[in-house]
Short mmCIF file of C-alpha atoms and ligand atoms in Angstrom, two decimals:
data_model
loop_
_atom_site.label_atom_id
_atom_site.label_comp_id
_atom_site.label_asym_id
_atom_site.label_seq_id
_atom_site.Cartn_x
_atom_site.Cartn_y
_atom_site.Cartn_z
CA UNK A 1 -92.37 -90.82 23.44
CA UNK A 2 -89.44 -92.83 24.62
CA UNK A 3 -91.33 -94.14 27.52
CA UNK A 4 -94.33 -95.11 25.31
CA UNK A 5 -91.92 -96.66 22.83
CA UNK A 6 -93.37 -94.29 20.30
CA UNK A 7 -90.05 -92.62 19.45
CA UNK A 8 -88.67 -93.46 16.03
CA UNK A 9 -85.02 -94.41 16.34
CA UNK A 10 -82.64 -94.07 13.33
CA UNK A 11 -79.29 -95.81 13.50
CA UNK A 12 -76.60 -94.75 11.09
CA UNK A 13 -73.93 -97.40 10.33
CA UNK A 14 -75.16 -100.97 10.50
CA UNK A 15 -71.92 -102.63 11.30
CA UNK A 16 -70.77 -104.62 14.31
CA UNK A 17 -72.04 -101.83 16.66
CA UNK A 18 -74.97 -100.32 14.82
CA UNK A 19 -76.89 -103.56 13.79
CA UNK A 20 -76.91 -105.21 17.27
CA UNK A 21 -78.04 -101.71 18.78
CA UNK A 22 -80.88 -101.60 16.24
CA UNK A 23 -81.91 -105.03 17.24
CA UNK A 24 -81.87 -104.14 20.94
CA UNK A 25 -84.29 -101.17 20.29
CA UNK A 26 -86.39 -103.46 18.16
CA UNK A 27 -86.70 -106.03 21.02
CA UNK A 28 -88.05 -103.09 23.15
CA UNK A 29 -90.56 -102.67 20.43
CA UNK A 30 -89.29 -99.31 19.06
CA UNK A 31 -89.67 -98.81 15.32
CA UNK A 32 -86.03 -98.63 14.11
CA UNK A 33 -84.78 -97.45 10.77
CA UNK A 34 -81.15 -98.30 9.91
CA UNK A 35 -79.09 -96.28 7.56
CA UNK A 36 -75.99 -97.38 5.67
CA UNK A 37 -74.23 -96.36 2.54
CA UNK A 38 -73.37 -100.02 1.84
CA UNK A 39 -76.17 -101.19 -0.40
CA UNK A 40 -75.22 -104.81 -0.10
CA UNK A 41 -75.86 -104.68 3.78
CA UNK A 42 -79.18 -102.73 3.09
CA UNK A 43 -80.25 -105.37 0.59
CA UNK A 44 -79.33 -108.23 2.79
CA UNK A 45 -81.30 -106.76 5.68
CA UNK A 46 -84.26 -105.88 3.57
CA UNK A 47 -84.37 -109.52 2.43
CA UNK A 48 -84.35 -110.61 6.06
CA UNK A 49 -80.81 -111.87 6.17
CA UNK A 50 -77.71 -111.12 8.17
CA UNK A 51 -73.97 -110.51 7.45
CA UNK A 52 -72.81 -110.71 11.06
CA UNK A 53 -72.01 -114.35 12.14
CA UNK A 54 -73.48 -114.09 15.66
CA UNK A 55 -76.71 -112.35 14.37
CA UNK A 56 -79.24 -114.73 12.86
CA UNK A 57 -81.61 -114.13 10.03
CA UNK A 58 -84.45 -114.89 12.46
CA UNK A 59 -83.35 -111.96 14.68
CA UNK A 60 -83.49 -109.74 11.60
CA UNK A 61 -86.92 -111.01 10.68
CA UNK A 62 -88.21 -110.48 14.22
CA UNK A 63 -86.89 -106.90 14.10
CA UNK A 64 -88.77 -106.42 10.72
CA UNK A 65 -91.91 -107.46 12.48
CA UNK A 66 -91.41 -104.64 14.89
CA UNK A 67 -91.04 -102.12 12.13
CA UNK A 68 -87.28 -102.42 11.40
CA UNK A 69 -86.08 -101.42 7.99
CA UNK A 70 -82.84 -100.53 6.31
CA UNK A 71 -82.22 -97.79 3.90
CA UNK A 72 -79.55 -95.68 2.16
CA UNK A 73 -82.00 -92.82 1.84
CA UNK A 74 -81.00 -90.04 4.24
CA UNK A 75 -84.22 -88.23 3.62
CA UNK A 76 -85.89 -90.56 5.93
CA UNK A 77 -83.86 -88.95 8.78
CA UNK A 78 -86.69 -86.33 8.86
CA UNK A 79 -89.12 -88.91 10.21
CA UNK A 80 -86.93 -89.91 13.20
CA UNK A 81 -86.93 -88.68 16.79
CA UNK A 82 -83.64 -89.88 17.75
CA UNK A 83 -80.55 -90.57 15.52
CA UNK A 84 -77.60 -92.58 16.67
CA UNK A 85 -74.31 -92.59 14.68
CA UNK A 86 -72.18 -95.70 14.67
CA UNK A 87 -69.76 -95.28 11.78
CA UNK A 88 -66.02 -96.19 11.65
CA UNK A 89 -63.27 -94.08 13.17
CA UNK A 90 -60.04 -95.61 11.69
CA UNK A 91 -56.62 -94.15 11.57
CA UNK A 92 -55.11 -92.72 8.12
CA UNK A 93 -51.77 -93.98 6.86
CA UNK A 94 -50.08 -91.52 9.03
CA UNK A 95 -51.51 -92.96 12.11
CA UNK A 96 -53.72 -89.93 12.65
CA UNK A 97 -57.57 -89.94 13.32
CA UNK A 98 -59.63 -90.27 10.06
CA UNK A 99 -62.92 -88.47 10.96
CA UNK A 100 -64.12 -88.64 7.36
CA UNK A 101 -66.87 -91.19 8.08
CA UNK A 102 -68.08 -88.90 10.92
CA UNK A 103 -68.02 -85.77 8.87
CA UNK A 104 -69.61 -87.44 5.80
CA UNK A 105 -72.29 -88.87 7.91
CA UNK A 106 -73.01 -85.51 9.63
CA UNK A 107 -73.06 -83.70 6.26
CA UNK A 108 -75.43 -86.12 4.79
CA UNK A 109 -77.90 -86.01 7.81
CA UNK A 110 -77.69 -82.18 8.50
CA UNK A 111 -79.96 -81.08 5.58
CA UNK A 112 -82.79 -83.43 7.02
CA UNK A 113 -82.30 -82.34 10.69
CA UNK A 114 -85.61 -81.42 12.45
CA UNK A 115 -86.20 -79.36 15.57
CA UNK A 116 -86.46 -81.43 18.71
CA UNK A 117 -84.46 -84.39 17.28
CA UNK A 118 -81.75 -85.95 19.34
CA UNK A 119 -78.49 -86.87 17.72
CA UNK A 120 -76.09 -89.11 19.53
CA UNK A 121 -72.52 -90.03 18.35
CA UNK A 122 -71.30 -93.49 19.38
CA UNK A 123 -68.20 -93.88 17.33
CA UNK A 124 -65.10 -93.95 19.47
CA UNK A 125 -63.15 -90.72 19.09
CA UNK A 126 -61.00 -88.04 20.71
CA UNK A 127 -62.52 -85.60 23.41
CA UNK A 128 -64.11 -82.73 21.53
CA UNK A 129 -65.26 -84.48 18.40
CA UNK A 130 -68.98 -84.14 19.28
CA UNK A 131 -68.85 -80.50 20.05
CA UNK A 132 -65.98 -79.28 17.91
CA UNK A 133 -66.53 -81.31 14.69
CA UNK A 134 -70.11 -82.85 14.63
CA UNK A 135 -72.19 -80.08 16.18
CA UNK A 136 -70.89 -77.15 13.99
CA UNK A 137 -71.64 -79.08 10.87
CA UNK A 138 -75.11 -79.89 12.11
CA UNK A 139 -75.80 -76.26 12.90
CA UNK A 140 -74.12 -74.84 9.62
CA UNK A 141 -75.74 -77.31 7.17
CA UNK A 142 -79.25 -77.79 8.38
CA UNK A 143 -81.89 -76.08 6.33
CA UNK A 144 -84.06 -74.63 8.99
CA UNK A 145 -81.62 -72.51 10.91
CA UNK A 146 -81.75 -74.88 13.87
CA UNK A 147 -79.17 -74.55 16.69
CA UNK A 148 -78.04 -77.17 19.21
CA UNK A 149 -79.68 -76.67 22.65
CA UNK A 150 -77.14 -75.38 24.98
CA UNK A 151 -77.51 -74.23 28.71
CA UNK A 152 -80.46 -74.97 30.96
CA UNK A 153 -83.34 -73.89 28.86
CA UNK A 154 -84.19 -74.89 25.26
CA UNK A 155 -86.08 -73.05 22.53
CA UNK A 156 -88.38 -74.33 19.66
CA UNK A 157 -85.75 -74.19 16.91
CA UNK A 158 -83.19 -76.50 18.67
CA UNK A 159 -81.96 -80.00 18.45
CA UNK A 160 -80.17 -82.04 21.13
CA UNK A 161 -76.74 -83.45 20.89
CA UNK A 162 -74.93 -86.17 23.01
CA UNK A 163 -72.06 -88.65 22.97
CA UNK A 164 -72.40 -92.15 24.35
CA UNK A 165 -69.63 -94.63 23.79
CA UNK A 166 -70.22 -98.13 22.55
CA UNK A 167 -68.50 -100.70 25.01
CA UNK A 168 -69.25 -103.98 23.53
CA UNK A 169 -66.84 -106.91 23.99
CA UNK A 170 -67.27 -109.13 20.85
CA UNK A 171 -67.35 -112.76 21.63
CA UNK A 172 -68.03 -112.18 25.42
CA UNK A 173 -70.88 -114.58 26.26
CA UNK A 174 -70.73 -113.84 30.17
CA UNK A 175 -72.10 -110.21 30.14
CA UNK A 176 -75.31 -109.48 28.22
CA UNK A 177 -75.08 -106.31 26.19
CA UNK A 178 -78.03 -104.74 28.18
CA UNK A 179 -76.07 -105.32 31.29
CA UNK A 180 -73.12 -103.10 30.11
CA UNK A 181 -73.76 -99.77 31.76
CA UNK A 182 -74.14 -96.98 29.17
CA UNK A 183 -72.10 -93.65 29.78
CA UNK A 184 -73.84 -90.59 28.41
CA UNK A 185 -72.74 -87.03 28.09
CA UNK A 186 -75.00 -84.41 26.70
CA UNK A 187 -74.23 -80.90 25.39
CA UNK A 188 -76.80 -79.52 27.81
CA UNK A 189 -78.87 -81.23 30.65
CA UNK A 190 -81.95 -81.82 28.37
CA UNK A 191 -79.80 -83.61 25.78
CA UNK A 192 -78.28 -85.67 28.57
CA UNK A 193 -81.73 -86.50 29.98
CA UNK A 194 -83.15 -87.49 26.61
CA UNK A 195 -80.11 -89.67 25.76
CA UNK A 196 -80.28 -91.11 29.16
CA UNK A 197 -84.06 -91.99 28.70
CA UNK A 198 -83.39 -93.39 25.22
CA UNK A 199 -80.54 -95.71 26.33
CA UNK A 200 -82.34 -96.46 29.63
CA UNK A 201 -85.03 -98.19 27.71
CA UNK A 202 -82.55 -100.82 26.42
CA UNK A 203 -79.71 -100.85 28.99
CA UNK A 204 -80.22 -101.63 32.64
CA UNK A 205 -77.98 -98.82 33.84
CA UNK A 206 -76.98 -95.50 32.36
CA UNK A 207 -74.08 -93.43 33.78
CA UNK A 208 -74.42 -89.68 33.17
CA UNK A 209 -71.32 -87.64 32.85
CA UNK A 210 -71.06 -83.89 32.66
CA UNK A 211 -70.26 -83.43 28.97
CA UNK A 212 -69.69 -85.22 25.65
CA UNK A 213 -65.90 -84.67 26.06
CA UNK A 214 -66.01 -86.58 29.36
CA UNK A 215 -67.92 -89.51 27.86
CA UNK A 216 -65.42 -89.50 24.88
CA UNK A 217 -62.48 -89.50 27.18
CA UNK A 218 -64.12 -92.34 29.38
CA UNK A 219 -64.05 -94.58 26.40
CA UNK A 220 -60.53 -93.77 25.54
CA UNK A 221 -59.40 -94.38 29.09
CA UNK A 222 -60.95 -97.86 29.02
CA UNK A 223 -59.20 -98.78 25.78
CA UNK A 224 -55.90 -97.27 26.74
CA UNK A 225 -55.90 -99.11 30.00
CA UNK A 226 -56.23 -102.39 27.99
CA UNK A 227 -53.63 -101.29 25.34
CA UNK A 228 -51.07 -100.34 28.07
CA UNK A 229 -51.65 -103.43 30.23
CA UNK A 230 -51.41 -105.81 27.14
CA UNK A 231 -48.22 -104.20 26.24
CA UNK A 232 -46.91 -104.71 29.73
CA UNK A 233 -47.58 -108.49 29.70
CA UNK A 234 -46.24 -108.71 26.06
CA UNK A 235 -43.04 -107.14 27.30
CA UNK A 236 -42.85 -109.38 30.41
CA UNK A 237 -43.51 -112.46 28.11
CA UNK A 238 -40.43 -111.50 26.03
CA UNK A 239 -38.39 -111.49 29.21
CA UNK A 240 -39.95 -114.59 30.60
CA UNK A 241 -39.05 -116.56 27.41
CA UNK A 242 -35.49 -115.55 27.81
CA UNK A 243 -35.47 -116.47 31.48
CA UNK A 244 -37.16 -119.79 30.86
CA UNK A 245 -40.28 -118.92 32.98
CA UNK A 246 -43.90 -119.58 31.78
CA UNK A 247 -45.62 -116.25 31.73
CA UNK A 248 -49.10 -117.98 31.56
CA UNK A 249 -48.30 -119.77 34.81
CA UNK A 250 -47.25 -116.54 36.37
CA UNK A 251 -50.37 -114.64 35.28
CA UNK A 252 -52.58 -117.54 36.64
CA UNK A 253 -50.77 -117.29 40.04
CA UNK A 254 -50.98 -113.55 40.10
CA UNK A 255 -54.68 -113.71 39.30
CA UNK A 256 -55.41 -115.57 42.60
CA UNK A 257 -54.69 -112.18 44.46
CA UNK A 258 -58.27 -111.07 45.45
CA UNK A 259 -57.56 -107.47 45.02
CA UNK A 260 -55.38 -104.97 43.13
CA UNK A 261 -54.59 -107.29 40.16
CA UNK A 262 -56.53 -107.78 36.95
CA UNK A 263 -55.17 -110.25 34.46
CA UNK A 264 -54.13 -109.37 30.84
CA UNK A 265 -52.71 -111.87 28.41
CA UNK A 266 -49.95 -111.77 25.92
CA UNK A 267 -50.42 -112.60 22.29
CA UNK A 268 -49.24 -112.17 18.69
CA UNK A 269 -50.11 -108.49 18.62
CA UNK A 270 -53.20 -106.23 19.03
CA UNK A 271 -56.26 -106.56 16.84
CA UNK A 272 -59.64 -105.22 16.36
CA UNK A 273 -61.05 -101.97 15.55
CA UNK A 274 -60.57 -100.47 19.02
CA UNK A 275 -57.47 -101.25 21.05
CA UNK A 276 -54.76 -100.78 18.30
CA UNK A 277 -56.49 -97.62 16.96
CA UNK A 278 -58.31 -95.63 19.57
CA UNK A 279 -55.33 -94.68 21.82
CA UNK A 280 -53.82 -92.77 18.90
CA UNK A 281 -56.88 -90.62 18.68
CA UNK A 282 -55.92 -89.23 22.04
CA UNK A 283 -52.16 -88.94 21.32
CA UNK A 284 -53.13 -86.97 18.21
CA UNK A 285 -55.34 -84.65 20.19
CA UNK A 286 -52.94 -84.17 23.00
CA UNK A 287 -50.41 -82.56 20.73
CA UNK A 288 -52.78 -79.62 20.30
CA UNK A 289 -52.22 -79.11 24.07
CA UNK A 290 -48.48 -79.50 23.72
CA UNK A 291 -48.57 -82.70 25.58
CA UNK A 292 -47.07 -86.14 24.68
CA UNK A 293 -48.85 -89.35 25.82
CA UNK A 294 -45.76 -91.44 26.42
CA UNK A 295 -47.53 -94.56 27.83
CA UNK A 296 -49.59 -94.74 24.57
CA UNK A 297 -46.54 -94.43 22.45
CA UNK A 298 -44.62 -96.92 24.34
CA UNK A 299 -47.49 -99.42 24.39
CA UNK A 300 -47.90 -98.94 20.73
CA UNK A 301 -44.22 -99.75 20.03
CA UNK A 302 -44.29 -102.85 22.04
CA UNK A 303 -47.57 -104.22 20.74
CA UNK A 304 -46.70 -103.39 17.13
CA UNK A 305 -43.51 -105.32 17.41
CA UNK A 306 -45.25 -108.64 18.45
CA UNK A 307 -45.90 -110.03 14.93
CA UNK A 308 -42.19 -109.50 14.19
CA UNK A 309 -41.39 -111.47 17.46
CA UNK A 310 -43.63 -114.30 16.10
CA UNK A 311 -41.84 -114.24 12.78
CA UNK A 312 -38.57 -114.54 14.59
CA UNK A 313 -39.83 -117.42 16.73
CA UNK A 314 -41.09 -119.27 13.68
CA UNK A 315 -37.60 -118.73 12.11
CA UNK A 316 -35.86 -119.90 15.16
CA UNK A 317 -37.99 -123.02 15.47
CA UNK A 318 -37.50 -123.97 11.89
CA UNK A 319 -33.84 -123.31 12.19
CA UNK A 320 -33.68 -125.89 14.99
CA UNK A 321 -34.91 -128.37 12.49
CA UNK A 322 -32.31 -127.27 10.07
CA UNK A 323 -35.02 -125.51 7.83
CA UNK A 324 -35.43 -121.88 6.79
CA UNK A 325 -38.53 -119.79 6.71
CA UNK A 326 -37.79 -119.37 2.90
CA UNK A 327 -39.43 -122.32 1.08
CA UNK A 328 -41.15 -123.73 4.17
CA UNK A 329 -44.85 -124.60 4.17
CA UNK A 330 -46.41 -122.73 7.05
CA UNK A 331 -50.11 -123.05 8.12
CA UNK A 332 -51.49 -120.11 9.99
CA UNK A 333 -54.28 -121.38 12.30
CA UNK A 334 -56.90 -118.70 13.04
CA UNK A 335 -56.87 -115.16 11.36
CA UNK A 336 -59.70 -113.41 13.30
CA UNK A 337 -58.17 -110.79 15.72
CA UNK A 338 -59.53 -112.97 18.72
CA UNK A 339 -61.06 -116.24 19.45
CA UNK A 340 -64.50 -117.25 18.36
CA UNK A 341 -65.24 -114.08 16.47
CA UNK A 342 -65.72 -113.15 12.72
CA UNK A 343 -63.82 -109.98 12.83
CA UNK A 344 -60.52 -109.60 10.82
CA UNK A 345 -59.94 -105.84 11.44
CA UNK A 346 -56.33 -105.03 12.26
CA UNK A 347 -55.75 -108.74 13.02
CA UNK A 348 -52.07 -109.52 13.73
CA UNK A 349 -52.50 -112.68 11.63
CA UNK A 350 -52.59 -110.47 8.54
CA UNK A 351 -49.23 -109.01 9.32
CA UNK A 352 -47.80 -112.26 10.23
CA UNK A 353 -48.87 -113.81 6.97
CA UNK A 354 -47.45 -110.85 4.96
CA UNK A 355 -44.21 -111.10 6.97
CA UNK A 356 -43.99 -114.83 6.27
CA UNK A 357 -44.53 -114.33 2.52
CA UNK A 358 -42.02 -111.62 2.40
CA UNK A 359 -39.47 -114.09 3.82
CA UNK A 360 -40.33 -116.60 1.15
CA UNK A 361 -42.66 -118.91 3.07
CA UNK A 362 -45.57 -120.71 1.28
CA UNK A 363 -48.29 -119.65 3.61
CA UNK A 364 -51.80 -121.33 3.87
CA UNK A 365 -54.44 -120.56 6.51
CA UNK A 366 -57.44 -122.00 8.28
CA UNK A 367 -60.14 -120.11 10.16
CA UNK A 368 -63.77 -121.42 10.70
CA UNK A 369 -65.13 -117.88 10.24
CA UNK A 370 -63.23 -116.87 7.17
CA UNK A 371 -63.43 -118.95 3.91
CA UNK A 372 -61.53 -116.22 2.04
CA UNK A 373 -59.30 -113.27 2.96
CA UNK A 374 -59.51 -110.53 0.28
CA UNK A 375 -58.57 -106.97 0.49
CA UNK A 376 -58.82 -104.71 3.38
CA UNK A 377 -57.58 -101.31 4.18
CA UNK A 378 -54.06 -102.35 4.77
CA UNK A 379 -53.75 -105.72 3.01
CA UNK A 380 -54.62 -107.52 -0.20
CA UNK A 381 -54.03 -111.13 0.45
CA UNK A 382 -56.52 -112.94 -1.83
CA UNK A 383 -56.23 -116.20 -0.11
CA UNK A 384 -58.66 -119.10 -0.02
CA UNK A 385 -59.06 -121.15 3.32
CA UNK A 386 -57.31 -124.57 3.30
CA UNK A 387 -58.93 -127.68 4.65
CA UNK A 388 -57.62 -128.87 8.03
CA UNK A 389 -56.35 -132.15 6.69
CA UNK A 390 -52.89 -133.67 6.14
CA UNK A 391 -51.34 -131.48 8.73
CA UNK A 392 -48.01 -133.41 8.49
CA UNK A 393 -47.48 -131.69 5.19
CA UNK A 394 -46.66 -128.36 6.81
CA UNK A 395 -43.14 -127.55 8.10
CA UNK A 396 -44.70 -125.38 10.78
CA UNK A 397 -48.22 -124.63 12.05
CA UNK A 398 -48.61 -121.34 13.78
CA UNK A 399 -51.45 -120.83 16.16
CA UNK A 400 -52.40 -117.21 15.85
CA UNK A 401 -55.95 -117.30 17.08
CA UNK A 402 -57.08 -119.90 19.68
CA UNK A 403 -60.57 -120.59 18.39
CA UNK A 404 -62.42 -123.00 20.66
CA UNK A 405 -63.29 -125.36 17.60
CA UNK A 406 -59.83 -126.56 17.18
CA UNK A 407 -58.70 -129.90 18.57
CA UNK A 408 -55.20 -128.86 19.68
CA UNK A 409 -54.18 -132.35 20.91
CA UNK A 410 -54.85 -133.78 17.33
CA UNK A 411 -53.10 -130.76 15.71
CA UNK A 412 -49.97 -131.32 17.73
CA UNK A 413 -50.13 -135.01 17.20
CA UNK A 414 -50.23 -134.69 13.43
CA UNK A 415 -48.04 -131.58 12.91
CA UNK A 416 -44.25 -131.54 12.39
CA UNK A 417 -43.83 -128.34 14.46
CA UNK A 418 -46.34 -126.00 16.23
CA UNK A 419 -45.55 -122.38 17.18
CA UNK A 420 -48.15 -121.34 19.74
CA UNK A 421 -48.65 -117.61 20.30
CA UNK A 422 -51.72 -118.03 22.52
CA UNK A 423 -50.96 -120.83 24.96
CA UNK A 424 -53.74 -122.74 23.22
CA UNK A 425 -51.67 -125.98 23.64
CA UNK A 426 -51.45 -125.55 27.46
CA UNK A 427 -51.05 -128.91 29.10
CA UNK A 428 -49.83 -130.61 26.00
CA UNK A 429 -46.25 -131.82 26.47
CA UNK A 430 -44.49 -132.32 23.16
CA UNK A 431 -41.14 -131.40 21.84
CA UNK A 432 -42.88 -130.30 18.65
CA UNK A 433 -44.58 -127.31 20.40
CA UNK A 434 -42.74 -123.99 20.69
CA UNK A 435 -44.51 -121.42 22.79
CA UNK A 436 -43.67 -117.81 21.83
N1 NAD B 501 -66.83 -103.37 16.82
C1 NAD B 501 -66.70 -103.22 18.09
O1 NAD B 501 -66.51 -104.07 18.83
C2 NAD B 501 -66.60 -101.77 18.64
C3 NAD B 501 -66.67 -101.73 20.06
C4 NAD B 501 -66.75 -100.43 20.64
C5 NAD B 501 -66.62 -99.21 19.83
N2 NAD B 501 -66.74 -99.39 18.44
C6 NAD B 501 -66.67 -98.16 17.68
O2 NAD B 501 -67.88 -98.00 16.97
C7 NAD B 501 -67.74 -97.45 15.77
C8 NAD B 501 -68.25 -98.29 14.67
O3 NAD B 501 -67.56 -99.49 14.59
P1 NAD B 501 -68.13 -100.86 13.83
O4 NAD B 501 -67.21 -101.86 14.38
O5 NAD B 501 -69.54 -101.01 14.02
O6 NAD B 501 -67.66 -100.46 12.37
P2 NAD B 501 -68.17 -101.32 11.06
O7 NAD B 501 -67.21 -100.87 10.01
O8 NAD B 501 -68.61 -102.71 11.46
O9 NAD B 501 -69.58 -100.56 10.71
C9 NAD B 501 -69.69 -99.27 10.30
C10 NAD B 501 -70.82 -99.06 9.33
O10 NAD B 501 -70.99 -97.78 8.90
C11 NAD B 501 -71.33 -97.57 7.66
N3 NAD B 501 -71.01 -96.31 7.14
C12 NAD B 501 -69.88 -95.74 6.86
N4 NAD B 501 -69.99 -94.46 6.38
C13 NAD B 501 -71.33 -94.26 6.43
C14 NAD B 501 -72.22 -93.14 6.12
N5 NAD B 501 -71.67 -91.96 5.73
N6 NAD B 501 -73.47 -93.24 6.21
C15 NAD B 501 -73.99 -94.44 6.59
N7 NAD B 501 -73.29 -95.43 7.00
C16 NAD B 501 -72.07 -95.39 6.85
C17 NAD B 501 -70.47 -98.68 6.93
O11 NAD B 501 -70.87 -99.19 5.71
C18 NAD B 501 -70.59 -99.81 7.99
O12 NAD B 501 -71.62 -100.65 7.64
C19 NAD B 501 -66.30 -97.09 15.59
O13 NAD B 501 -66.03 -95.85 15.96
C20 NAD B 501 -65.62 -98.24 16.53
O14 NAD B 501 -64.31 -97.63 16.97
C21 NAD B 501 -66.64 -100.70 17.87
#
């Protein structure tokens, strides 16, 4: 059925991961049904619209022509052959894994589970989630007494389970999504083969691993590698600032080494759904094994401290102009968690705005992707984007996200003071610029 493009694919969670995935399957002429509990998303898609900046309404309509539809009705799971789960995996207020989205989804889908269906989890999570959390709910709460296929042979009343991590790099225009190899770990060889065939129809390469846990761990290793290396350059940046050395120049020079060095860049703090969150899934799970993941904890400590470093740098820069943060007008430039994307999650800009406000600054912001900042899981700013005019009115402009749209020369020329957390003003020589 997969080879003939006859398999019906259900994608649960139509966010930054699920919706592009649905479109990839549609492009390969699969009939895709998207499931989401957010009725606004379902309505927008049903009307042929999009709510993700880099996905156009035309793409949604082209998918609809291939049979794509969106729904909140879980009973339609019964008609699917393969079900892929792409729901959020955040941390709770105690920095522990919040698996409620995975358990809620699994509980909602289990009563509709059918023999022979393939269920794949894509949400980033700790090793063991697929087999210890998801699989037991599917077995316990399905209505047909179905069991997950285990071992080499399979029986009629079985379903198949696998884990395959999403590896997207939002905003990256150099690697097409279908060129990112897809790691797949099945509960048994048949599940692995089915999931491999399914993903093999939209990705150029699939990488089978021996178990869902190995696939879950692969994703965490990738993100921990980034988190730890970013913390390393952030720490070295703090040292370089004290020593009067330009860390960006050093990284550029080190990057010329043809082997053994991969560049990472310092910044105002970690952002996004993955890097600040995922490593703590593993440190939590490690405790079950009486094990402390010290690299993760140290990296977390350094990276979490970066917005405070930015605040101190703004304070120092204003102080040198005989001003205080308290009462100053500060413009935060760029609030997305990284350049040229429309994603605000865990963005350090939000923390920096809050810290500035706590110190009495009058904060405005600009970001081409966000006309408004409302309420999120951890913030409630209710701010409206300001126009990029009369930049001289601000005591300080802080570049938090280096979007390509900004004309940094013009910004520096008009500003009284610029604090640059991203080296966006590289090559601009001005006493008004403070790199931090
Ligand atoms: N965004 C990325 O770049 C990225 C990259 C790699 C991995 N991931 C991982 O992929 C997963 C999904 O991330 P995302 O960025 O797409 O999240 P998202 O918040 O953009 O989307 C998740 C969607 O799931 C829906 N949802 C929540 N509970 C549901 C339920 N019970 N039933 C149906 N739908 C439900 C939400 O309404 C939302 O539309 C996370 O585990 C994340 O860590 C994300």
